[in-house]
């Protein structure tokens, strides 16, 4: 041993101390040095999409489509009880599986059978957490899963999308987290996305060569909703979440606004899966109208009995302000008016009517009694005799304050469902409210239609009595603005409808061109032609589909009811013929042996040739409603044509500016 100036009897102690210092030094160096990088790639079954997990100092995700990079090393982490899962990750083990099965949805939205094929990668890390990735041919998704056996506080979650270029996007910008999510889409470059604003989802990024990437989430429960925001870096988007509500203020019977928030996102069970972070990828816009990735990622049906869940169409009162004419009673929120609605619904085979705002006293929020002018028991019995069910509108707060008593009363009355309105939030508490309503309503065999709602994330699969959602700038905006116009109507099927059913509430019989339109709240008209409205019943998806206009207007236009009466609200098969975001859509759908085809266009008139090869063998009677010669000047102008056709035939589809086209094909 070199002479270090130490007594020989101290050598063993000094040697041990030096060894310990050396080990400590190695540990400190290891702590400061990068983790050995590992890549975990996962391809979809058809090798269309790839998601790659990068394990280094920080977890990150890259996404590619057909070999073309879309995003690169986008950070992913979640911070729980002050510990960031995803920082300095250490892999314990990984595994993969492939799934190829069929889903038969309780409520058929696009089709009776959904192909569910994906490859899945599971990476387990030290620290009781796992990252699960899925690759489908139509998109990719990932989520964190934790195994912490106690209640935890989620401080924050990091979800980022580092696109390889500064692409443009279509973003539904929000004014705040207190929102109905009824937005218009702003076209802007990612770099122009402000860092102090957020947008709700789904949101679209326009890639090269006509490709699109749509960002959203799935299987949201016991956790706040996700929003996009700017990062200040070209091509980079990050996410934001409404923090847990600390204090709220009720300003009306329906508005309960957060006024103070905690510095965390959620308090939740530490043994759970977190929401899927989803990117839908496509080469052609028409594929967006066929995509069901959110449904496939949602938790399966939790209801044992579902035979009572009946989709259908609804005669709705609020849009038309109960303006009936040609009747011998004063119309309004009263028993004779709703008896008239029931009779109208029965005549045309509509399954439901809605009693919207006014059936109960909003000043007292008493859901256990109807106002004196409305005899609910009489109406329910009249509907029962006519095979028409009743759905009741409620504010969410009134329902929350009287949940069990009100739902018990609704069941006792014999109503078929509830339309719950004005939530305007998706913080953790409110997300849990949706699930609680779904569960409690299902116990009483009640349908649920959420209005004033955030975007769907799959609750309608898990609890199929959740039959539809609003969360879209729909027809009602025609009552006070020009913002439910044809271009907007050709954006929402490619974005909002990707998330799930969309209660746009179509069906206006007062139709206007750009020049002739003027908003008028009590007697509204809609921008676009009559056939533009008819086309919505094939293009737009809502298993509880509204007929928004007055029964008197429909009776005055009885020929249109020859289409609106029988058109289904759920489908066995969907084939999108051609579509382009914001411009046009042409779709064929089958229900039983009958086919329906529908088209819509923006303010540009268009012509298509519709190949009828989707029809089966034999002869079909085609009943067609098309824009009239003068529809560009007088939007209510249309023409009905009846033809006999076969699958080898084709039809010329001509749509006026702001126009549409529909056909029903009945096999003879």
XYZ file of C-alpha atoms in Angstrom, residues 29-579:
551
model
C -22.645 9.921 -10.975
C -25.388 7.467 -11.865
C -27.988 9.846 -10.475
C -26.599 12.676 -12.587
C -26.081 10.654 -15.751
C -28.827 9.920 -18.305
C -30.754 6.690 -18.008
C -29.752 4.192 -20.668
C -32.154 4.924 -23.505
C -34.560 2.238 -24.664
C -37.118 2.398 -27.449
C -40.319 0.340 -27.447
C -42.013 0.532 -30.869
C -45.541 -0.773 -31.478
C -47.143 -1.097 -34.896
C -50.824 -1.446 -35.733
C -52.039 -4.779 -37.196
C -51.838 -3.495 -40.768
C -48.540 -1.683 -40.092
C -50.311 1.609 -40.806
C -49.547 3.437 -37.558
C -46.708 3.202 -35.078
C -46.382 4.526 -31.540
C -42.933 4.397 -29.946
C -42.195 4.814 -26.251
C -38.778 6.324 -25.537
C -37.372 5.530 -22.103
C -34.523 7.859 -21.134
C -34.288 10.610 -18.533
C -37.958 11.245 -19.230
C -40.665 9.154 -20.871
C -41.667 10.396 -24.295
C -43.851 9.277 -27.179
C -43.357 9.389 -30.946
C -46.050 8.664 -33.527
C -45.692 7.755 -37.199
C -48.175 7.038 -39.990
C -47.174 4.765 -42.886
C -43.549 5.320 -41.997
C -43.879 9.105 -41.956
C -43.055 10.752 -38.583
C -45.941 12.752 -37.160
C -44.732 13.618 -33.654
C -41.311 13.171 -32.085
C -40.269 12.618 -28.440
C -43.372 14.177 -26.894
C -43.068 14.094 -23.069
C -45.533 12.024 -21.040
C -45.740 11.930 -17.263
C -48.129 12.135 -14.352
C -47.284 13.591 -10.944
C -48.917 11.881 -7.969
C -48.366 12.940 -4.365
C -45.428 15.032 -5.533
C -43.682 12.176 -7.353
C -43.453 12.436 -11.129
C -44.068 9.076 -12.781
C -42.183 9.211 -16.032
C -39.075 10.987 -14.749
C -35.973 8.782 -14.630
C -38.119 5.743 -15.448
C -36.807 2.260 -14.774
C -38.370 -0.569 -16.775
C -39.208 -3.700 -14.802
C -40.790 -5.657 -17.636
C -42.756 -5.239 -20.825
C -45.208 -7.325 -22.784
C -47.398 -7.210 -25.840
C -50.633 -8.711 -27.065
C -52.793 -8.620 -30.177
C -56.580 -8.413 -30.212
C -58.912 -9.051 -33.128
C -62.530 -9.259 -32.085
C -65.960 -7.805 -32.730
C -68.003 -5.418 -30.605
C -71.779 -5.550 -30.878
C -72.893 -2.196 -29.478
C -76.078 -2.035 -27.435
C -76.962 1.161 -29.316
C -75.885 1.001 -32.953
C -74.521 4.365 -34.014
C -72.616 3.644 -37.232
C -72.934 -0.123 -37.481
C -74.233 -3.224 -35.775
C -70.784 -4.790 -35.524
C -67.531 -2.950 -34.839
C -64.207 -4.523 -35.781
C -61.837 -4.071 -32.846
C -58.294 -4.980 -33.941
C -55.218 -3.580 -32.237
C -51.778 -4.362 -30.912
C -51.037 -3.426 -27.321
C -47.783 -2.759 -25.502
C -47.563 -2.714 -21.697
C -44.456 -1.378 -19.971
C -44.242 -1.769 -16.192
C -41.971 0.651 -14.359
C -40.467 0.787 -10.927
C -42.721 2.909 -8.753
C -46.003 1.027 -9.173
C -47.001 2.414 -12.541
C -47.473 1.120 -16.068
C -47.765 2.706 -19.498
C -50.224 1.004 -21.861
C -50.088 1.798 -25.581
C -52.399 0.689 -28.365
C -51.901 0.892 -32.095
C -54.908 0.621 -34.401
C -54.932 1.076 -38.146
C -57.028 4.221 -37.598
C -55.148 5.764 -34.667
C -53.030 5.311 -31.565
C -53.533 5.843 -27.850
C -51.716 5.568 -24.535
C -52.624 5.781 -20.864
C -51.016 5.532 -17.442
C -52.100 2.821 -14.995
C -51.079 3.036 -11.343
C -51.086 0.418 -8.606
C -50.950 2.485 -5.425
C -53.223 1.078 -2.740
C -54.444 4.313 -1.188
C -56.150 7.544 -2.143
C -53.741 9.810 -3.970
C -53.572 13.402 -5.131
C -52.846 13.924 -8.810
C -50.865 17.139 -8.917
C -50.523 17.385 -12.679
C -50.265 15.402 -15.895
C -47.947 16.130 -18.789
C -49.297 15.314 -22.243
C -47.572 16.912 -25.206
C -47.667 16.651 -28.992
C -44.383 17.684 -30.601
C -45.245 17.661 -34.294
C -42.362 17.350 -36.724
C -43.430 20.560 -38.481
C -45.358 23.691 -37.641
C -48.579 22.390 -39.191
C -51.860 24.260 -39.238
C -54.840 23.077 -37.240
C -58.568 23.437 -36.630
C -59.056 24.425 -33.007
C -62.326 24.959 -31.049
C -61.038 27.810 -28.899
C -62.605 28.275 -25.470
C -63.032 31.446 -23.441
C -62.579 29.535 -20.187
C -63.092 26.121 -18.596
C -66.697 27.177 -17.857
C -68.224 26.326 -21.213
C -71.003 24.527 -23.061
C -68.322 23.378 -25.558
C -70.384 24.871 -28.373
C -67.508 26.349 -30.323
C -66.525 27.347 -33.827
C -63.245 26.103 -35.292
C -60.342 28.507 -35.781
C -57.820 27.708 -38.485
C -54.306 28.638 -37.370
C -50.733 27.413 -37.338
C -49.655 25.562 -34.217
C -47.098 28.311 -33.545
C -49.941 30.854 -33.512
C -51.804 28.974 -30.763
C -51.615 31.322 -27.754
C -50.058 30.013 -24.570
C -52.705 31.726 -22.433
C -55.714 30.129 -24.185
C -57.124 26.638 -24.414
C -59.216 24.729 -26.889
C -61.554 21.857 -26.210
C -61.430 18.610 -28.131
C -61.487 16.917 -30.565
C -59.060 19.231 -32.394
C -57.454 18.608 -35.765
C -53.918 19.071 -37.104
C -53.521 19.227 -40.890
C -50.540 17.106 -41.937
C -48.795 16.812 -45.298
C -50.428 15.236 -48.356
C -53.984 15.598 -47.068
C -53.391 13.555 -43.916
C -55.104 14.583 -40.674
C -54.378 13.986 -37.013
C -57.225 14.444 -34.542
C -56.443 14.723 -30.835
C -58.888 13.822 -28.077
C -59.289 11.479 -25.090
C -61.292 8.389 -24.161
C -62.540 6.561 -21.074
C -62.605 9.675 -18.893
C -63.789 9.015 -15.342
C -62.946 10.370 -11.866
C -60.590 12.858 -13.502
C -60.797 16.251 -15.248
C -61.115 16.699 -18.996
C -58.129 17.509 -21.186
C -57.602 20.674 -23.260
C -54.938 21.808 -25.712
C -52.879 24.964 -25.356
C -49.919 26.590 -27.051
C -46.357 25.961 -25.934
C -44.517 28.870 -27.518
C -42.489 26.421 -29.638
C -43.193 25.893 -33.328
C -45.075 22.668 -33.931
C -45.475 21.906 -30.236
C -48.811 21.614 -28.457
C -49.237 20.852 -24.791
C -52.251 20.178 -22.627
C -54.045 21.807 -19.749
C -56.638 20.585 -17.263
C -59.231 22.311 -15.075
C -57.984 21.977 -11.518
C -60.129 20.669 -8.702
C -62.824 23.141 -7.699
C -62.228 24.610 -4.248
C -65.097 27.088 -4.191
C -68.067 27.697 -6.480
C -70.816 30.276 -6.765
C -74.357 29.673 -7.957
C -75.571 32.650 -9.984
C -78.852 31.227 -11.317
C -80.903 28.056 -11.285
C -78.436 26.549 -13.780
C -75.081 28.317 -13.539
C -72.684 27.165 -10.809
C -69.332 28.733 -11.560
C -65.975 27.822 -10.033
C -64.489 30.882 -8.312
C -61.460 29.225 -6.685
C -59.491 26.109 -7.536
C -57.038 23.859 -5.722
C -53.465 23.388 -6.944
C -54.140 19.792 -7.996
C -56.246 17.990 -10.593
C -57.875 15.170 -8.670
C -58.053 13.122 -5.523
C -58.629 9.536 -6.583
C -57.943 5.884 -5.915
C -54.278 5.183 -6.567
C -55.040 1.784 -8.087
C -56.627 2.792 -11.377
C -56.247 3.462 -15.083
C -56.182 7.053 -16.303
C -57.846 8.330 -19.489
C -56.554 7.365 -22.912
C -54.642 10.096 -24.778
C -55.753 9.573 -28.366
C -54.584 10.532 -31.842
C -56.765 9.515 -34.776
C -54.852 9.397 -38.066
C -56.220 9.316 -41.576
C -55.209 9.829 -45.204
C -58.727 10.721 -46.389
C -61.302 12.902 -44.678
C -64.070 10.412 -45.411
C -62.376 7.963 -43.016
C -63.013 10.382 -40.147
C -66.767 9.919 -40.623
C -66.357 6.150 -40.226
C -63.973 6.194 -37.251
C -65.099 4.613 -33.955
C -61.845 4.668 -32.008
C -63.281 6.484 -28.973
C -66.017 3.866 -28.642
C -63.468 1.051 -28.946
C -61.267 2.548 -26.223
C -64.122 3.064 -23.764
C -64.892 0.656 -20.940
C -67.405 -2.036 -21.978
C -71.100 -1.962 -21.151
C -71.758 -2.170 -17.405
C -75.535 -2.701 -17.562
C -76.910 -6.227 -17.202
C -80.262 -5.446 -18.812
C -80.389 -3.223 -21.871
C -83.496 -4.324 -23.772
C -85.387 -1.308 -22.452
C -82.989 1.157 -24.136
C -84.862 2.395 -27.194
C -83.264 4.895 -29.598
C -85.569 7.022 -31.677
C -86.645 10.436 -32.861
C -88.083 13.215 -30.750
C -90.525 16.042 -31.342
C -88.878 18.979 -29.560
C -90.580 22.104 -28.254
C -87.912 24.656 -27.263
C -86.429 25.558 -30.664
C -89.840 26.419 -32.086
C -91.053 28.048 -28.838
C -94.230 25.933 -28.922
C -95.513 28.022 -31.810
C -98.409 25.948 -33.081
C -101.032 27.277 -35.471
C -104.277 26.017 -36.934
C -105.319 24.717 -33.504
C -108.236 25.550 -31.209
C -106.210 26.229 -28.057
C -103.538 28.693 -27.004
C -100.193 27.028 -27.488
C -97.526 27.105 -24.812
C -96.220 25.031 -21.935
C -99.542 23.349 -21.232
C -101.312 20.024 -21.502
C -103.164 20.639 -24.818
C -99.930 21.657 -26.550
C -98.095 18.521 -25.501
C -101.066 16.324 -26.360
C -100.785 17.833 -29.837
C -97.067 16.982 -29.917
C -97.861 13.411 -28.881
C -100.511 13.070 -31.583
C -98.072 14.427 -34.178
C -95.328 12.054 -33.012
C -97.701 9.107 -33.120
C -98.867 9.938 -36.652
C -95.319 9.758 -37.981
C -93.926 7.006 -35.791
C -91.698 9.227 -33.650
C -90.768 7.482 -30.427
C -90.644 10.474 -28.051
C -91.509 14.056 -27.267
C -89.518 16.339 -24.961
C -90.939 18.679 -22.354
C -88.199 21.264 -22.214
C -87.816 24.318 -19.990
C -91.003 25.425 -18.260
C -92.648 22.152 -17.233
C -91.456 22.708 -13.641
C -90.991 25.950 -11.713
C -87.392 27.017 -12.302
C -87.605 29.490 -9.410
C -88.067 26.697 -6.893
C -86.347 23.967 -8.960
C -89.097 21.606 -7.783
C -88.759 18.515 -9.949
C -91.354 16.567 -7.974
C -94.284 18.601 -9.283
C -95.163 19.972 -12.698
C -96.531 23.496 -13.065
C -100.353 23.649 -12.841
C -100.684 24.074 -16.615
C -99.061 20.676 -17.260
C -100.787 17.443 -16.242
C -97.852 15.057 -16.509
C -99.740 11.934 -15.528
C -102.354 12.636 -18.181
C -99.667 13.256 -20.800
C -97.778 10.069 -19.947
C -100.985 8.053 -20.241
C -101.890 9.763 -23.529
C -98.398 8.955 -24.790
C -98.685 5.353 -23.638
C -101.869 4.939 -25.644
C -100.183 6.470 -28.682
C -96.868 4.591 -28.205
C -94.974 7.841 -27.600
C -92.657 8.269 -24.611
C -91.941 11.476 -22.713
C -88.495 12.874 -21.911
C -88.129 15.624 -19.305
C -85.624 18.474 -19.379
C -83.909 19.367 -16.092
C -81.077 21.620 -15.034
C -78.194 19.613 -13.624
C -78.265 21.530 -10.336
C -81.956 20.886 -9.719
C -81.349 17.207 -10.412
C -78.302 17.144 -8.144
C -80.267 18.707 -5.277
C -83.105 16.153 -5.578
C -81.391 13.265 -7.369
C -82.978 10.134 -5.908
C -86.353 11.676 -5.136
C -86.652 13.221 -8.604
C -85.594 10.082 -10.474
C -87.975 8.007 -8.367
C -90.767 10.435 -9.241
C -89.926 10.297 -12.946
C -90.060 6.510 -12.821
C -93.377 6.667 -10.969
C -94.804 9.005 -13.589
C -93.637 6.638 -16.325
C -91.399 9.014 -18.284
C -88.729 7.453 -20.489
C -85.739 9.690 -20.011
C -84.158 12.962 -18.953
C -82.349 15.728 -20.776
C -79.804 17.123 -18.296
C -78.586 20.622 -19.107
C -76.109 23.405 -18.273
C -73.277 21.496 -16.587
C -70.705 23.627 -18.474
C -67.752 22.020 -16.651
C -65.524 18.970 -16.788
C -63.499 19.195 -13.592
C -63.222 15.950 -11.623
C -66.400 16.474 -9.609
C -68.494 17.210 -12.678
C -67.076 14.272 -14.640
C -68.150 12.072 -11.739
C -71.592 13.690 -11.838
C -72.118 12.406 -15.399
C -71.355 8.848 -14.342
C -73.534 9.115 -11.250
C -76.479 10.353 -13.320
C -75.949 7.571 -15.865
C -75.902 4.897 -13.162
C -78.858 6.188 -11.179
C -80.923 6.775 -14.309
C -80.174 3.243 -15.507
C -81.437 1.858 -12.190
C -84.822 3.452 -13.053
C -84.604 2.522 -16.759
C -84.286 6.132 -17.873
C -82.448 7.399 -20.938
C -80.058 10.333 -20.516
C -79.325 13.105 -23.020
C -76.583 15.450 -21.765
C -76.807 19.083 -22.925
C -74.549 21.934 -21.882
C -72.019 19.133 -21.951
C -68.354 18.452 -22.632
C -67.410 16.189 -25.533
C -68.198 12.451 -25.272
C -65.356 10.185 -24.178
C -67.114 6.801 -24.274
C -69.596 6.898 -21.386
C -72.282 5.982 -23.935
C -70.599 2.591 -24.377
C -70.122 1.964 -20.665
C -73.668 3.104 -19.829
C -75.625 2.823 -23.087
C -78.642 4.558 -21.559
C -76.553 7.704 -22.165
C -78.145 8.045 -25.545
C -76.737 11.362 -26.823
C -74.830 14.542 -25.972
C -74.879 18.115 -27.122
C -71.474 19.813 -26.742
C -71.836 21.224 -30.262
C -72.880 24.521 -31.787
C -76.195 23.287 -33.089
C -79.326 24.495 -34.817
C -80.518 26.533 -31.819
C -77.787 29.080 -32.585
C -79.912 30.076 -35.597
C -82.284 31.710 -33.143
C -79.770 34.462 -32.349
C -76.847 34.284 -34.803
C -75.542 33.184 -38.203
C -73.158 30.659 -36.660
C -74.998 27.426 -37.461
C -74.226 27.832 -41.141
C -73.378 25.251 -43.805
C -69.577 25.433 -43.545
C -69.784 24.873 -39.787
C -72.247 22.039 -40.415
C -69.605 20.413 -42.651
C -66.882 20.744 -39.990
C -68.559 19.166 -36.983
C -69.066 15.655 -38.460
C -65.288 15.395 -38.977
C -64.379 16.591 -35.477
C -67.034 16.775 -32.791
C -68.828 13.674 -34.083
C -65.588 11.671 -33.831
C -66.055 11.781 -30.066
C -69.561 10.314 -30.110
C -73.259 11.076 -30.678
C -74.027 14.693 -31.506
C -77.380 16.216 -30.561
C -77.330 19.048 -33.104
C -81.184 19.096 -33.122
C -81.818 19.393 -36.898
C -85.031 19.657 -38.855
C -85.777 23.329 -39.632
C -88.609 23.832 -42.101
C -87.924 27.565 -42.368
C -84.832 27.776 -44.558
C -82.808 30.747 -45.763
C -79.958 31.682 -48.063
C -77.074 33.892 -46.982
C -78.979 36.888 -48.350
C -82.424 36.098 -46.931
C -81.424 34.920 -43.425
C -82.058 36.969 -40.297
C -82.055 35.522 -36.760
C -85.415 35.773 -34.990
C -85.621 33.982 -31.658
C -89.326 33.020 -31.471
C -89.724 31.998 -35.131
C -86.266 30.821 -36.222
C -85.073 29.887 -39.672
C -81.904 28.011 -40.608
C -79.115 28.857 -43.019
C -79.016 26.494 -45.977
C -81.634 24.734 -48.030
C -84.463 22.458 -46.979
C -82.517 19.470 -48.290
C -79.466 20.594 -46.301
C -81.598 20.015 -43.197
C -82.874 16.668 -44.474
C -79.321 15.576 -45.210
C -78.436 15.974 -41.528
C -80.556 12.944 -40.668
C -78.149 10.750 -42.626
C -74.870 12.625 -42.044
C -75.266 13.530 -38.351
C -75.307 10.790 -35.701
C -77.557 10.866 -32.665
C -79.475 7.783 -31.482
C -81.925 10.261 -29.950
C -82.489 12.482 -32.978
C -84.597 15.636 -32.712
C -87.196 17.097 -35.009
C -86.659 20.645 -33.867
C -89.354 22.540 -35.714
C -93.016 23.026 -34.864
C -95.398 20.145 -35.568
C -97.524 22.695 -37.410
C -94.638 23.411 -39.774
C -94.078 19.706 -40.369
C -97.766 19.138 -41.069
C -97.630 22.019 -43.512
C -94.691 20.212 -45.154
C -96.122 16.715 -44.927
C -94.196 15.538 -47.985
C -90.909 16.028 -46.093
C -92.328 13.888 -43.289
C -92.421 11.019 -45.788
C -88.665 11.033 -45.266
C -88.361 12.339 -41.687
C -90.924 9.891 -40.309
C -89.216 6.625 -41.292
C -85.537 7.706 -41.315
C -83.776 5.747 -38.528
C -81.623 7.221 -35.772
C -79.346 4.145 -35.533
C -77.712 2.120 -38.278
C -76.591 -1.381 -39.189
C -73.983 -0.265 -41.710
C -72.289 2.967 -42.782
C -70.411 3.702 -45.984
C -69.003 7.174 -46.551
C -68.910 7.726 -50.296
C -66.947 10.976 -50.360
C -66.265 13.757 -47.888
